[in-house]
Each structure stands twice: as structure tokens, then as C-alpha cells.
Coordinates of C-alpha atoms and ligand atoms in Angstrom, one line a residue:
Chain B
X1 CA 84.8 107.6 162.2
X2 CA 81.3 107.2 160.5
X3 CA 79.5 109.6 162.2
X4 CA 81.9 112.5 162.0
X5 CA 79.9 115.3 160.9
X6 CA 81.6 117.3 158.1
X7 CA 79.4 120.1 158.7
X8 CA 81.4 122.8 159.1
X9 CA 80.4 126.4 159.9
X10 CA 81.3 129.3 158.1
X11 CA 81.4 132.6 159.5
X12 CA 78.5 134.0 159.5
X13 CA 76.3 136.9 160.5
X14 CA 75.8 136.2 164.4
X15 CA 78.5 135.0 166.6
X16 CA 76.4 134.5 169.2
X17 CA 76.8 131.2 170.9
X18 CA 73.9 129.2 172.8
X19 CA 73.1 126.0 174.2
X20 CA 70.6 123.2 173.4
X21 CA 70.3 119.2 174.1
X22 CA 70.5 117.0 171.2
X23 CA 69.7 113.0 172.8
X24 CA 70.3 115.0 176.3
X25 CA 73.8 115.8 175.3
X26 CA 74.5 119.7 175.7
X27 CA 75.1 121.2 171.7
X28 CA 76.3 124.8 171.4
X29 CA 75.1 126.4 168.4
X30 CA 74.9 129.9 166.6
X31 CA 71.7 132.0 167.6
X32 CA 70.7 131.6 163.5
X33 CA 71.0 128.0 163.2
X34 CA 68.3 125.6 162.8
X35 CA 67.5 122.5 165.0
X36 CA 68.9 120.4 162.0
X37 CA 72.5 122.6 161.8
X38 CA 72.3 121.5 165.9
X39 CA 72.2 117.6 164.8
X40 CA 74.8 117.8 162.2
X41 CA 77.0 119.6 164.3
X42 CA 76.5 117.1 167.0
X43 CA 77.5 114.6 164.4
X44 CA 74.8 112.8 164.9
X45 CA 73.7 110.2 162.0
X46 CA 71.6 108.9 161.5
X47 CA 69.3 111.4 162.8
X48 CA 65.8 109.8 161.9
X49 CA 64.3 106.2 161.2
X50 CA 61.9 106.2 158.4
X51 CA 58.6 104.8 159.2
X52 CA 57.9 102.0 157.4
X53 CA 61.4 100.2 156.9
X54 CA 63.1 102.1 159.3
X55 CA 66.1 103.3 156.9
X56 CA 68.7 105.4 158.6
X57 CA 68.7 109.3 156.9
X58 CA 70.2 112.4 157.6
X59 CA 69.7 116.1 156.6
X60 CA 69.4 116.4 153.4
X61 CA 68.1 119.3 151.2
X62 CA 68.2 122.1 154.3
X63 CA 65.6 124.2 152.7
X64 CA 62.5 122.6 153.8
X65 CA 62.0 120.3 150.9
X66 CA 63.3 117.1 151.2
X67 CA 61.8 116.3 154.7
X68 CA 64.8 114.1 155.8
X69 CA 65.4 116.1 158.9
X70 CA 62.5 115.2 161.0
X71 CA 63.6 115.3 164.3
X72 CA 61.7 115.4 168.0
X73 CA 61.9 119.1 169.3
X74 CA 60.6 119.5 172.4
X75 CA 58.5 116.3 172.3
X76 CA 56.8 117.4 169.3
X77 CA 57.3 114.7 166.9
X78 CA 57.9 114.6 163.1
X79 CA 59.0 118.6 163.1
X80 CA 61.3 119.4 159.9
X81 CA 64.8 120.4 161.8
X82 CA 65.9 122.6 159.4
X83 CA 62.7 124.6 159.2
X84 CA 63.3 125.4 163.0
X85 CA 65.4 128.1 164.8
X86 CA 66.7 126.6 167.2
X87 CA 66.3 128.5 171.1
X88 CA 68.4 128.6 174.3
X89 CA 67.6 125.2 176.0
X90 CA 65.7 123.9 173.1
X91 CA 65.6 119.4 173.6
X92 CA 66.1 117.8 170.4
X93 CA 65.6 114.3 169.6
X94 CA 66.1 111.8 166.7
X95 CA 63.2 110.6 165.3
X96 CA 62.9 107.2 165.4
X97 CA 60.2 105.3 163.0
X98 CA 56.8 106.6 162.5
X99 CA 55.2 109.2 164.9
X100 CA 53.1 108.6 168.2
X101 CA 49.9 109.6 167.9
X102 CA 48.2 109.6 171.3
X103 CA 45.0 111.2 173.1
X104 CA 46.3 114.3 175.0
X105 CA 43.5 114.8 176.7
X106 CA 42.0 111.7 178.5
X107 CA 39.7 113.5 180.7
X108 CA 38.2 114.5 177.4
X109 CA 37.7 110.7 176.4
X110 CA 36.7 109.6 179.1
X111 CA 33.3 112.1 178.8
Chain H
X1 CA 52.5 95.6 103.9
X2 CA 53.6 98.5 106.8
X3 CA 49.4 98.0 107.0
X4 CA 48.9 93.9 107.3
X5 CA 51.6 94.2 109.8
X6 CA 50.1 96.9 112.0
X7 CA 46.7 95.2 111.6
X8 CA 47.9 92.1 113.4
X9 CA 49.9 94.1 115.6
X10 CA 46.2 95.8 116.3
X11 CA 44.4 92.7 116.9
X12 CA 43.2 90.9 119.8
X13 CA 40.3 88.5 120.8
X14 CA 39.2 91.2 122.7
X15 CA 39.3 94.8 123.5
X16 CA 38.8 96.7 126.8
X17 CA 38.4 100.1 126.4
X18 CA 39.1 102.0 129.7
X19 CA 42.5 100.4 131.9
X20 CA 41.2 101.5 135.4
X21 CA 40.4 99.1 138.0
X22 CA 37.2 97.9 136.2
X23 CA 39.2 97.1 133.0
X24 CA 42.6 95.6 134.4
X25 CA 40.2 93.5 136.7
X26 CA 37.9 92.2 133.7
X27 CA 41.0 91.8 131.3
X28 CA 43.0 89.3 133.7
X29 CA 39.3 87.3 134.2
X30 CA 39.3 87.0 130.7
X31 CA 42.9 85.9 130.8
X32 CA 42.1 83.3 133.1
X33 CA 39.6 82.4 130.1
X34 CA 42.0 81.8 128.0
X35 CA 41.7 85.3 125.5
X36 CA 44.0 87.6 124.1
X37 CA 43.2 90.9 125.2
X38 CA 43.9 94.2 124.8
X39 CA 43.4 97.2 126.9
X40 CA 43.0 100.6 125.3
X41 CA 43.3 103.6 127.3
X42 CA 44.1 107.3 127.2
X43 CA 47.6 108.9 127.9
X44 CA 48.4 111.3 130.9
X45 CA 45.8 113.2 131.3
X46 CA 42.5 111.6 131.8
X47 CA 39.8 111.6 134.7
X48 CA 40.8 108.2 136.5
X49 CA 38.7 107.5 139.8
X50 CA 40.8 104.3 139.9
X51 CA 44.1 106.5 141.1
X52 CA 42.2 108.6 143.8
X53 CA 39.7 106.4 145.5
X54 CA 39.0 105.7 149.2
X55 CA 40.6 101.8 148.9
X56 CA 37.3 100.2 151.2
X57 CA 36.3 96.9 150.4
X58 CA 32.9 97.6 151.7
X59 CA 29.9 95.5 152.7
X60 CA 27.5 97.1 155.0
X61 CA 24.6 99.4 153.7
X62 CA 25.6 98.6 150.0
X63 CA 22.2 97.9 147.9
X64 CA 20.0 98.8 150.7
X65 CA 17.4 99.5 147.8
X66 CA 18.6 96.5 145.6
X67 CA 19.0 93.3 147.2
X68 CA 20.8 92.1 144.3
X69 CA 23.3 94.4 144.4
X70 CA 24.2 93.4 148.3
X71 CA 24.6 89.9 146.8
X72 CA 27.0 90.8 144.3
X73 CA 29.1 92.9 146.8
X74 CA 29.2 90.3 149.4
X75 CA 30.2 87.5 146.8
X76 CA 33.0 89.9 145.8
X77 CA 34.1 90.3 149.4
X78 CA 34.2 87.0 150.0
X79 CA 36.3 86.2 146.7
X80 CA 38.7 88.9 147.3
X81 CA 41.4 87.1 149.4
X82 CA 41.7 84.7 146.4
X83 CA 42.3 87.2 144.2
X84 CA 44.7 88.8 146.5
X85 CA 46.8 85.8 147.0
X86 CA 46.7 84.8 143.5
X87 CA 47.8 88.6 142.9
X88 CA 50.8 88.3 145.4
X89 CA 51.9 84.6 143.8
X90 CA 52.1 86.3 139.9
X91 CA 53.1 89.9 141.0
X92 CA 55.3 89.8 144.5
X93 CA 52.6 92.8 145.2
X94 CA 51.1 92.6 148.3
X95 CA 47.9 94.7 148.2
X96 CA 47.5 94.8 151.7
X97 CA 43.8 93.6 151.6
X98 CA 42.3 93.0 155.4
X99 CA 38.9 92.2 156.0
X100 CA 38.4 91.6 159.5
X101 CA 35.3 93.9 159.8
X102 CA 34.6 97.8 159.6
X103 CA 32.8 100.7 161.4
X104 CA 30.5 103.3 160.2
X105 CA 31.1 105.8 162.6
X106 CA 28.0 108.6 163.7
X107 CA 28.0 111.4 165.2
X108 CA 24.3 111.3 166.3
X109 CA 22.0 109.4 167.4
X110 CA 19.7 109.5 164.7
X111 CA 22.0 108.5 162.1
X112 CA 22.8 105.7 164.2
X113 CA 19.5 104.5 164.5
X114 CA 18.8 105.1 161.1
X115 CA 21.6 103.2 159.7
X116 CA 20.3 100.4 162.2
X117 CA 17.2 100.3 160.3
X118 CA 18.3 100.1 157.2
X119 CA 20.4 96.8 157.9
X120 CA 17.7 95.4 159.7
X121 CA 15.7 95.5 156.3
X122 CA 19.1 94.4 154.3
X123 CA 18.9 91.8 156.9
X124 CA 15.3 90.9 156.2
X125 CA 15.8 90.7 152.3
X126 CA 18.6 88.7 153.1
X127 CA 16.2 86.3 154.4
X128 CA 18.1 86.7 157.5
X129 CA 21.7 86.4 156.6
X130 CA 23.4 89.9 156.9
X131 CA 25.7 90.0 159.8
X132 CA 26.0 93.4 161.3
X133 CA 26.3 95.3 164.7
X134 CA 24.9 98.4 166.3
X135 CA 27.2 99.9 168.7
X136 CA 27.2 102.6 171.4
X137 CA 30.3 104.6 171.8
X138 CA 31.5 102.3 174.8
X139 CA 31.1 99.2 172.6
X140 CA 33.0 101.3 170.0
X141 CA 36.1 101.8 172.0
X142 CA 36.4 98.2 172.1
X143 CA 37.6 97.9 168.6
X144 CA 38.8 101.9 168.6
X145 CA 40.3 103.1 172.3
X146 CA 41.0 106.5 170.4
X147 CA 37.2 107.4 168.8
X148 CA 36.1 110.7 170.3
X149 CA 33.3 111.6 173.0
X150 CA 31.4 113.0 170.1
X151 CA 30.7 109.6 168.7
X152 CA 27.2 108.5 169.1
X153 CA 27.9 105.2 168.0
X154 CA 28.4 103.0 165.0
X155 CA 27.2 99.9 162.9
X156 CA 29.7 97.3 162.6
X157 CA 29.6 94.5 160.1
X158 CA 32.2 92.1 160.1
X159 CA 32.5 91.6 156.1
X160 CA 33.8 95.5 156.1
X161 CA 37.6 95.6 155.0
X162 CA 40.1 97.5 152.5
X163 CA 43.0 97.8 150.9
X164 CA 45.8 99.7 149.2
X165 CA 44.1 101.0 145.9
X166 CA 47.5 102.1 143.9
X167 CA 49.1 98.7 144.7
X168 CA 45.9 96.9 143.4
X169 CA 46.3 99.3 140.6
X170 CA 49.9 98.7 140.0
X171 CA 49.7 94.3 140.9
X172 CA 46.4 94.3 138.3
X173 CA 48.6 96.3 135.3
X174 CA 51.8 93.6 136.1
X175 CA 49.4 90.4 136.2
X176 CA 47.6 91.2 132.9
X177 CA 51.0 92.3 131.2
X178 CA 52.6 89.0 132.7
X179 CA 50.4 87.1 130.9
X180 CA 50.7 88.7 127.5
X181 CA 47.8 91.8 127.9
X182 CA 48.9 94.7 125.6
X183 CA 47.8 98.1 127.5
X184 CA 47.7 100.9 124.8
X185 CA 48.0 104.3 126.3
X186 CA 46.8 105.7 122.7
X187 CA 44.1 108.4 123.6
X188 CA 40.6 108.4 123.4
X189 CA 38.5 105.5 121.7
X190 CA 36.4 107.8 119.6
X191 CA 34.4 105.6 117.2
X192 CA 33.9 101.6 117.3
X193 CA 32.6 100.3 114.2
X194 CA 30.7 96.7 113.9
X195 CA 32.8 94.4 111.4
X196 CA 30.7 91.2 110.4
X197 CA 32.3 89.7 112.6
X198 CA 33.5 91.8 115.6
X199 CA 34.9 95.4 116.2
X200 CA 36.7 97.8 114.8
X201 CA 38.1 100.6 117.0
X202 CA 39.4 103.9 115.9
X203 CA 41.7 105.8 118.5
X204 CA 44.7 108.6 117.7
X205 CA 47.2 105.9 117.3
X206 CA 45.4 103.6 114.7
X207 CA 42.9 101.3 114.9
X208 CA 42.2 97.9 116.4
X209 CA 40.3 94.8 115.5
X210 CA 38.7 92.6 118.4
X211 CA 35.9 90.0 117.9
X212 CA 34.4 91.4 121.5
X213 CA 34.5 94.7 122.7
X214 CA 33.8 95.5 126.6
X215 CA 33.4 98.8 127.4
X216 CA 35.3 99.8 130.9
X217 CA 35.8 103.3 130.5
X218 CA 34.2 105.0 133.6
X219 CA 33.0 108.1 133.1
X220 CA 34.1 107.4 129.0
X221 CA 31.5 104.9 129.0
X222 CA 28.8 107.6 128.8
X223 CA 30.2 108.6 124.5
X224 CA 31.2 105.0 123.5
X225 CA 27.8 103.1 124.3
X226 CA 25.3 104.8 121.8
X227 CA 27.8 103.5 118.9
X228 CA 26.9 99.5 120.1
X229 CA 23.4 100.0 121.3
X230 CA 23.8 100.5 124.9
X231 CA 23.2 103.1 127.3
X232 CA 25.5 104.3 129.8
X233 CA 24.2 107.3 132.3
X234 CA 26.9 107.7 134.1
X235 CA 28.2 111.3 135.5
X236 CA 31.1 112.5 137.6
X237 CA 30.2 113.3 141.8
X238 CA 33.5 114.1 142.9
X239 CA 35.1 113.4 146.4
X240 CA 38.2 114.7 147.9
X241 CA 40.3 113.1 150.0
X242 CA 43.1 114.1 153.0
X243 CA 46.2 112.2 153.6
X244 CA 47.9 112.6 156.7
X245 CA 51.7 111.9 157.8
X246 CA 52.5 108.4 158.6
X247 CA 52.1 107.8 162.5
X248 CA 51.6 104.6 164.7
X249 CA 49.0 102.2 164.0
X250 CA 45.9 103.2 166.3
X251 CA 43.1 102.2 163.5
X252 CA 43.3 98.4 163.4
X253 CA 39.4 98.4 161.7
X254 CA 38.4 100.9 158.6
X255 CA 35.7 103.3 159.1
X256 CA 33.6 104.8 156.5
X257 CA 35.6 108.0 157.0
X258 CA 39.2 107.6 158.0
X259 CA 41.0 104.5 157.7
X260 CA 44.9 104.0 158.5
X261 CA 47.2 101.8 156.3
X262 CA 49.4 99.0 157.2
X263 CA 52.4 101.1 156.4
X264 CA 50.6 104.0 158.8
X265 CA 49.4 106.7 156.2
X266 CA 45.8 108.3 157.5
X267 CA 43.3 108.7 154.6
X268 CA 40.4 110.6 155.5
X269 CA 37.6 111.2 153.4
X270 CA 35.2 111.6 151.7
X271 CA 33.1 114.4 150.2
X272 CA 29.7 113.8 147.9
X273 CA 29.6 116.8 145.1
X274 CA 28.1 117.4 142.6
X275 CA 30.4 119.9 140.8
X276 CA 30.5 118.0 136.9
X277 CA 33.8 117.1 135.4
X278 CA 36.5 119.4 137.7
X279 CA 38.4 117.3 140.2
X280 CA 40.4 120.3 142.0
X281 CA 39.6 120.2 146.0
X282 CA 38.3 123.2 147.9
X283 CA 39.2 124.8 151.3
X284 CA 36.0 125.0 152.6
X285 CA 35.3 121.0 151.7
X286 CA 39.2 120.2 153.2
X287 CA 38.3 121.7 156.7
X288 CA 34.7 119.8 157.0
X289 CA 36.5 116.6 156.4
X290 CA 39.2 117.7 158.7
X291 CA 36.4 119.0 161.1
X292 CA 34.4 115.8 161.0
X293 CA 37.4 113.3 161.4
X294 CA 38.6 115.4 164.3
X295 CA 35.5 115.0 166.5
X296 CA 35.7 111.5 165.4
X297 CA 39.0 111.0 166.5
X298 CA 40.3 113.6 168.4
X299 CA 43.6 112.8 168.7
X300 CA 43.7 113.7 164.7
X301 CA 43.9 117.3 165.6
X302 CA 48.2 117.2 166.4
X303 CA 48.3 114.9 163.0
X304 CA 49.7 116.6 159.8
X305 CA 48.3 116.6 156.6
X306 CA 50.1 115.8 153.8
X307 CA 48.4 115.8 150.4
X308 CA 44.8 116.7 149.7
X309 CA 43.1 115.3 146.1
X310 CA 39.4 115.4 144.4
X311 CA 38.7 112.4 142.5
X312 CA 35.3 111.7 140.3
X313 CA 33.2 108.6 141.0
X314 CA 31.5 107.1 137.9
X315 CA 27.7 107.8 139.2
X316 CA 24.6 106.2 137.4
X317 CA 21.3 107.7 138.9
X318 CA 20.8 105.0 141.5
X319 CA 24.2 104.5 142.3
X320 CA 24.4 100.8 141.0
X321 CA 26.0 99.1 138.4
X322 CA 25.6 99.1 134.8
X323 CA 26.1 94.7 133.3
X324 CA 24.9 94.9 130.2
X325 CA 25.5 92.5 126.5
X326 CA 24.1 94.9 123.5
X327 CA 21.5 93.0 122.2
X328 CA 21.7 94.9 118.7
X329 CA 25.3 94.5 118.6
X330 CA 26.4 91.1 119.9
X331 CA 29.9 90.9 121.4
X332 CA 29.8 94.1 122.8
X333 CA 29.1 94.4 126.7
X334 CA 29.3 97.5 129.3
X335 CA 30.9 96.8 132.5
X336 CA 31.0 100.0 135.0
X337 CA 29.9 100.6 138.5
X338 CA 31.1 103.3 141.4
X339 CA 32.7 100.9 144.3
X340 CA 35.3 99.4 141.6
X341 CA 37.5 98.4 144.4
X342 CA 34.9 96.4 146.4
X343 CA 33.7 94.9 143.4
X344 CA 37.1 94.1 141.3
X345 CA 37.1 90.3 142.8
X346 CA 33.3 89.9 141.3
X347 CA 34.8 91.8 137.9
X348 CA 37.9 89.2 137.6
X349 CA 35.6 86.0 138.6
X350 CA 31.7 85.8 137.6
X351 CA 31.7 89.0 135.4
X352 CA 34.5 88.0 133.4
X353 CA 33.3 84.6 132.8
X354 CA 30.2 85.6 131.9
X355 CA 31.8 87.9 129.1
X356 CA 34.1 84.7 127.5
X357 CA 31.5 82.7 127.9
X358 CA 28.2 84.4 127.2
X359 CA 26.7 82.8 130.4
X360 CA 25.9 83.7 133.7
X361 CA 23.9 82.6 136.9
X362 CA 24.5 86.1 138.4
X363 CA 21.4 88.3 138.0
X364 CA 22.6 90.2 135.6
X365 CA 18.7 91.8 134.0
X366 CA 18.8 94.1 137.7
X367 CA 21.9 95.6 136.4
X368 CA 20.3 97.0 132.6
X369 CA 19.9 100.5 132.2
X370 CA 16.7 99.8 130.8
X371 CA 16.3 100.2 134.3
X372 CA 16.3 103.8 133.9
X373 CA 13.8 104.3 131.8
X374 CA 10.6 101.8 132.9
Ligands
FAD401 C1 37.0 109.8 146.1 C2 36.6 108.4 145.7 C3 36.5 107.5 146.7 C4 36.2 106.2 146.4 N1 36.2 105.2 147.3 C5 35.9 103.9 147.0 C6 36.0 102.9 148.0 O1 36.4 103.1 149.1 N2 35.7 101.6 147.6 C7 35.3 101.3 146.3 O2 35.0 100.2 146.1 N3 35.2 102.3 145.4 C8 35.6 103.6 145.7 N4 35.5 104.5 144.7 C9 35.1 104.1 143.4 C10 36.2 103.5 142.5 O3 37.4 104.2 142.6 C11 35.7 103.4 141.1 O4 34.5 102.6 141.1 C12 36.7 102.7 140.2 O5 37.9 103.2 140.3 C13 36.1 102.8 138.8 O6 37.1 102.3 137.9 P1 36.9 102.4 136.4 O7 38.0 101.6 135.8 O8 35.5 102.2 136.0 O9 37.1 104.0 136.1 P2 38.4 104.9 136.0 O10 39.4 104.7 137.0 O11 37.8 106.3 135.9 O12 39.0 104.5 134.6 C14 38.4 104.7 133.4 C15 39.5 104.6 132.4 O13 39.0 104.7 131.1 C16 39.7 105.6 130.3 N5 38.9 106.1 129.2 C17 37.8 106.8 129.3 N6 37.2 107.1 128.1 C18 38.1 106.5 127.2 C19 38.0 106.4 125.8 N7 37.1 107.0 125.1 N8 39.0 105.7 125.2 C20 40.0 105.1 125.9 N9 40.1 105.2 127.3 C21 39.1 105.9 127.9 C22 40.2 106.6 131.2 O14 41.4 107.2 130.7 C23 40.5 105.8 132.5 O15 41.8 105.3 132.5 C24 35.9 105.8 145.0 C25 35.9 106.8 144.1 C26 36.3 108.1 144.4 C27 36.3 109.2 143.3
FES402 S1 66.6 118.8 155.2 FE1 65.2 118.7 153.6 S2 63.4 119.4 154.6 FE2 64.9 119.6 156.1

């Protein structure tokens, strides 16, 4: 099974269990994880595309170093998963290839 | 013995001191000539425009006071897809070189206008030939959908392009090792001596023997050319420069101020100070380059940055190039300019030739520092 996760979670401070979407799929995670814990869990791998070749990667370094675990997060693109508490409800997507990078505000260009 | 052998080892037909683009573009020219040459450089540490420059292959506005120069810089343009391919066949390095026209954004009117005037007298002492655009902000969004409301309009010239300056940098170094160059990271020239004939140069790791010496050493250029009769008034202006995260291509044309990669990297620059030899970058001079590429392209504002640099340009007075054979010390010659990256197809073609071969049609007198002091 390539893509079993062998994350495993230790017992830790808050037992508290909540909900989020990882690729629409329901996830329940501890109230202190982070939105990268949430894709490993998920066993989801890869869990970005890099820009330029598109190479499959994965988690990495889990401290905010490495910037392997950019995910989607609530259609924010390119957002370091394991820099990110994750919240009840919170949608979480791979990210695939380099971000979008669109006008939001088209009333604004069209001045 | 130890000595004879070191001697040899230390010889060349020429030397280049200074391995930035300037150099690495002259030495391979001179290749093509058929010399041995050898590159001197310093180690580490050492002020290198050539590894923090804005990668623009840039035509429009450039020699608005010098007609010659906007000759020079549109024959390098136009010899720079050679190069490039000839680059790619010896290295595998594609320098992602595109030059199918840039835009000098505004954001008023006036510096619209005034741009527009100044090409129209680029285009008069062209005798006509300069082939440029003003645009208005609808006629902007033709080549850029995402430019901003604030934008008042641009001047479009179709020669504009750019590429990637580190993989220039890196496919220069492989092609003039490939064919035999020696690049000596031993420290700072410090004194050249006239042999009868040629050079001898002294540097922390020995010294070396070349019949011709060509001085490429940027803002190094400024100690080394009182000791073979030249001149070279060049200071530092320092610009820093913004990289942002790598997002989809929206920037198919460079502008003067932000230009996207092939591989999707933002760079956004630049800024003009005059702050001598520290290359640090500053808050203040971060935000109005993030500030001015924001109203420019709005949709910037959501974009990351990633790195930040300050970088010094090699600066004479007027901003143009210093070509120059010493006359009191034959087989010497200064070769240094801002704009290395626009001009490194002129540096490996007509510049170098006119080094081996001590001929020229270009016109070189323009390009004298003697300039300076009429
Ligand atoms: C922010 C910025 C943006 C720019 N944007 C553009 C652009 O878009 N387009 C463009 O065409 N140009 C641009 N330029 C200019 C361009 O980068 C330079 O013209 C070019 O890199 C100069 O190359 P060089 O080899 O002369 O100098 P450098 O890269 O400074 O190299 C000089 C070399 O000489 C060596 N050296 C110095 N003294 C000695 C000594 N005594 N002994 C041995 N070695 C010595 C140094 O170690 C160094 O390696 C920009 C520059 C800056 C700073
Ligand atoms: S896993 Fe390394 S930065 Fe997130």
C-alpha cells in the first residue's frame, strides 16, 4: 500500500477530536494538530506538485523549514501545512504545481 | 624547478582579471579567437553585480544621450540568440533568453509622455530606425490583462527581452572551462607589472604571466587601471531586488520593474542608491518596490515574497561604458559597463575580436574615459 501513512499519533496533550476535509474527504484530527498532521493522517501522498517539474513531495521537516507541505487551505494557495492549526471544518487541498495568481477584484480593473 | 613549473602553470596568452559576466563573456570571445586565457578572480566574498542583477536584455531608452551606445546595445540584442544557442549546443544550459518585446510601465501621465519623447529623439538619431510604442493602459492590457488601473500607460519596444542571469552565469563559466579557460579564484589582483613583452600579475596565490591583460573587474576596475595607464571611474549605486514565490505564468512580456520567469519566479525591482560599497537591503526601500509593483499589478498584493537582495551596479558618471586599449601600455585594455547582461553578446562577438585582433569597426573613441575629463 503506497500511500499508507505511517504517521502515527502519540498521546498527547488534547484529546479532543474534530473534523476537517482533506480533497472533500471528512479527516478527524486532534484540536493541536496542524493542517499538514491532517494530510498525513489521511495518508494522503503525494500531497503537493512542485512547480516547475511537478515532482511528487510530502511533509517533510514539520517545523516550518523545509516548505514541502504546501497545501490549499481554504482556497488560499501555497500555505505551509504544518505551520497551520488546523479548525473545525477547515477544507484542505493538495497543492498541485505552481500557484494561481488571479485579479480578485475585477471591478477594480475594469476602472 | 618547483618555480619554472608554477611559471608555466601561471601562464596564459591572456589574462582577465574579474570572472563576472563581463569577463566569462570576453574570455569565451577570445576563445573563439583561438587564445589561451585565463580568468583571475577573487574567492567568496567579493562585490559581484553579475550574481544579483535584474536579467533584462534591454533595448529601449538605452543611450538616449549617446547614439552610439543605442547602437552597440541593439547590435548585442540582436546577436544574443546566437550566443544563446551556441551556449545551449556546448553547455546543455538553457538560459532562457526571450526577446519578443518589453514594456516600461508608468504610473503617470507625464512619465509616459516623457519617455515618448525621448524615443522619438532616439528615433531621430537613429535616422529613423528605432521601433518603439506608446501605449495607453487599454492598449497595455493587450499584452498584460493583469496591469493595474493605476497604470497610465507604457512605451513598448519590440527588441525589449531577458533572461535568467545565474544560468548565463553558470552556461558562460562551463563554456570557457570546456574549452580549456583556467578560472583562478586566487584573491585580489593587486599589482600588474609591464614585462617587455606582456604582463605580470601579482595576486595572494602567486603570480601570472600573460602577453595581454583585459581588465573586467567591475567595480575592481577602478585600483587596477592607474598601474597600465587607464582610467576607470567607476562607483557602486546599489539596487535591491524582491523575489516572489513561483505562481502561474501571467507576465508573458518583461517590464522595466517586474518580470516573471519561464519557470514562474517574480522578480521585482529595482532601486537606484547611492549608498557606496554596502549591498545590504533596507525596509523602507523593500516596501516602495513592493508598493510600486502592487499598483502596477495588483494582483501582486496575495503573492509572497521569498528573498530580498541589494546588489551594486558598476556606475561611471554617465552611465555608459568604459572600451578602452592603454596607449602607454599596449596589450592592456579595460572592458566594463553597467547593463553586462544586455551587452554580454556584443562582449563575446565585436568586443572580443577587437581585443585578439587589435581591430575594430565599432566606435570604440565614444567609449574613452577621456571622455570624462574634456
Ligand atoms: C540590481 C541590479 C540590477 C541589474 N539589472 C540589469 C539588467 O536587467 N540588465 C543588464 O544588462 N544589466 C543589469 N545589471 C548590471 C549587470 O549586472 C552588470 O553590468 C554586470 O553584472 C557587470 O559584470 P562585471 O563582470 O563587470 O562585474 P561583477 O559581476 O561585479 O564582477 C566583477 C568581478 O571582478 C572581481 N574582481 C574585482 N576586483 C578584482 C581584483 N582586483 N582581482 C581579481 N578579481 C577582481 C570580482 O570578484 C567579481 O567577480 C544590474 C545590476 C544590478 C546591481
Ligand atoms: S514540512 Fe517543512 S515547512 Fe512544513
Amino acid at each position: 500500500m503506497p500511500n499508507a501513512s505511517r504517521f502515527e499519533r502519540l498521546a498527547a496533550r488534547d484529546d479532543r477530536w474534530i473534523t476537517v476535509s482533506v480533497e472533500g474527504e471528512p479527516v478527524k484530527v486532534r484540536a493541536g494538530d496542524n493542517a499538514a498532521t491532517a494530510v498525513l493522517a489521511a495518508g494522503l501522498r503525494p500531497s503537493r506538485t512542485t512547480a516547475v517539474s511537478g515532482a511528487g513531495r510530502a511533509p517533510y521537516c514539520m517545523m516550518g523549514v523545509c516548505f514541502e507541505c504546501l497545501l490549499e487551505i481554504d482556497g488560499v494557495e501555497n500555505v505551509q501545512g504544518c505551520m497551520t492549526p488546523v479548525r473545525p471544518g477547515m477544507e484542505i487541498r493538495r497543492q498541485q504545481g505552481a500557484r494561481h495568481c488571479e485579479n480578485n477584484d475585477r471591478e477594480e480593473m475594469s476602472a | 624547478m618547483t618555480q619554472a613549473i608554477s611559471r608555466a602553470a601561471r601562464t596564459a596568452d591572456l589574462c582577465l582579471i574579474g570572472g563576472g559576466l563581463v569577463g566569462l563573456a570576453v574570455g569565451i570571445g577570445l576563445q573563439r579567437n583561438g587564445l589561451n586565457v585565463a580568468i583571475l578572480d577573487e574567492g567568496d566574498v567579493a562585490l559581484r553585480a553579475s550574481r544579483g542583477n535584474f536579467g533584462l536584455v534591454w533595448v529601449q531608452g538605452k543611450g538616449d544621450t549617446l547614439p552610439e551606445y543605442a547602437r552597440v546595445t541593439r547590435l548585442s540584442a540582436r546577436l544574443w540568440p546566437a550566443l544563446a544557442a551556441r551556449l545551449r549546443e556546448r553547455t546543455g544550459i538553457d538560459i532562457e533568453l526571450q526577446q519578443n518585446g518589453g514594456l516600461y510601465l508608468s504610473l503617470t501621465e507625464q512619465e509616459v509622455a516623457d519617455r515618448e519623447a525621448m524615443l522619438i529623439r532616439m528615433r531621430a538619431a537613429a535616422g529613423g530606425d528605432y521601433p518603439f510604442r506608446r501605449l495607453d493602459l487599454k492598449q497595455v492590457r493587450e499584452f498584460i490583462p493583469e496591469a493595474g488601473p493605476e497604470v497610465a500607460g507604457a512605451t513598448w519596444c519590440p527588441e525589449d527581452g531577458h533572461l535568467n542571469p545565474l544560468k548565463l552565469l553558470r552556461a558562460l563559466t562551463e563554456a570557457f572551462l570546456k574549452a580549456g579557460g583556467r578560472i583562478a579564484n586566487s584573491g585580489r589582483a593587486s599589482a600588474i607589472s609591464p614585462l617587455n613583452p606582456g604582463f605580470r600579475i601579482s595576486t595572494p596565490a602567486g603570480d601570472w604571466y600573460c602577453d595581454k591583460v583585459v581588465l573586467s573587474a567591475g567595480l575592481g576596475n577602478r585600483e587596477l587601471a592607474p598601474q597600465v595607464g587607464l582610467d576607470a571611474p567607476v562607483s557602486p549605486n546599489r539596487g535591491q531586488v524582491l523575489i516572489a514565490e513561483r505562481v502561474r505564468p501571467f507576465l508573458h512580456y518583461p517590464t522595466g520593474h517586474v518580470r516573471q520567469t519561464d519557470e514562474g519566479t517574480l522578480q521585482i525591482g529595482d532601486s537606484k542608491e547611492d549608498v557606496g560599497f554596502d549591498s545590504g537591503t533596507t525596509t523602507d526601500v523593500m516596501a516602495q518596490i513592493a508598493r510600486r509593483a502592487t499598483r502596477m499589478f495588483p494582483l501582486l498584493r496575495e503573492v509572497r515574497m521569498v528573498r530580498a537582495w541589494g546588489a551594486l551596479r558598476v556606475m561611471t558618471p554617465d552611465g555608459y561604458p568604459l572600451y578602452e586599449a592603454s596607449d602607454s601600455h599596449p596589450g592592456a585594455y579595460l572592458v566594463t559597463c553597467h547593463s553586462g547582461v544586455t551587452l554580454g553578446a556584443l562582449h563575446e562577438g565585436p568586443i572580443a575580436d577587437w581585443i585578439a585582433r587589435d581591430r575594430t569597426d565599432l566606435p570604440l573613441e565614444v567609449f574613452h574615459a577621456k571622455r570624462f575629463s574634456l
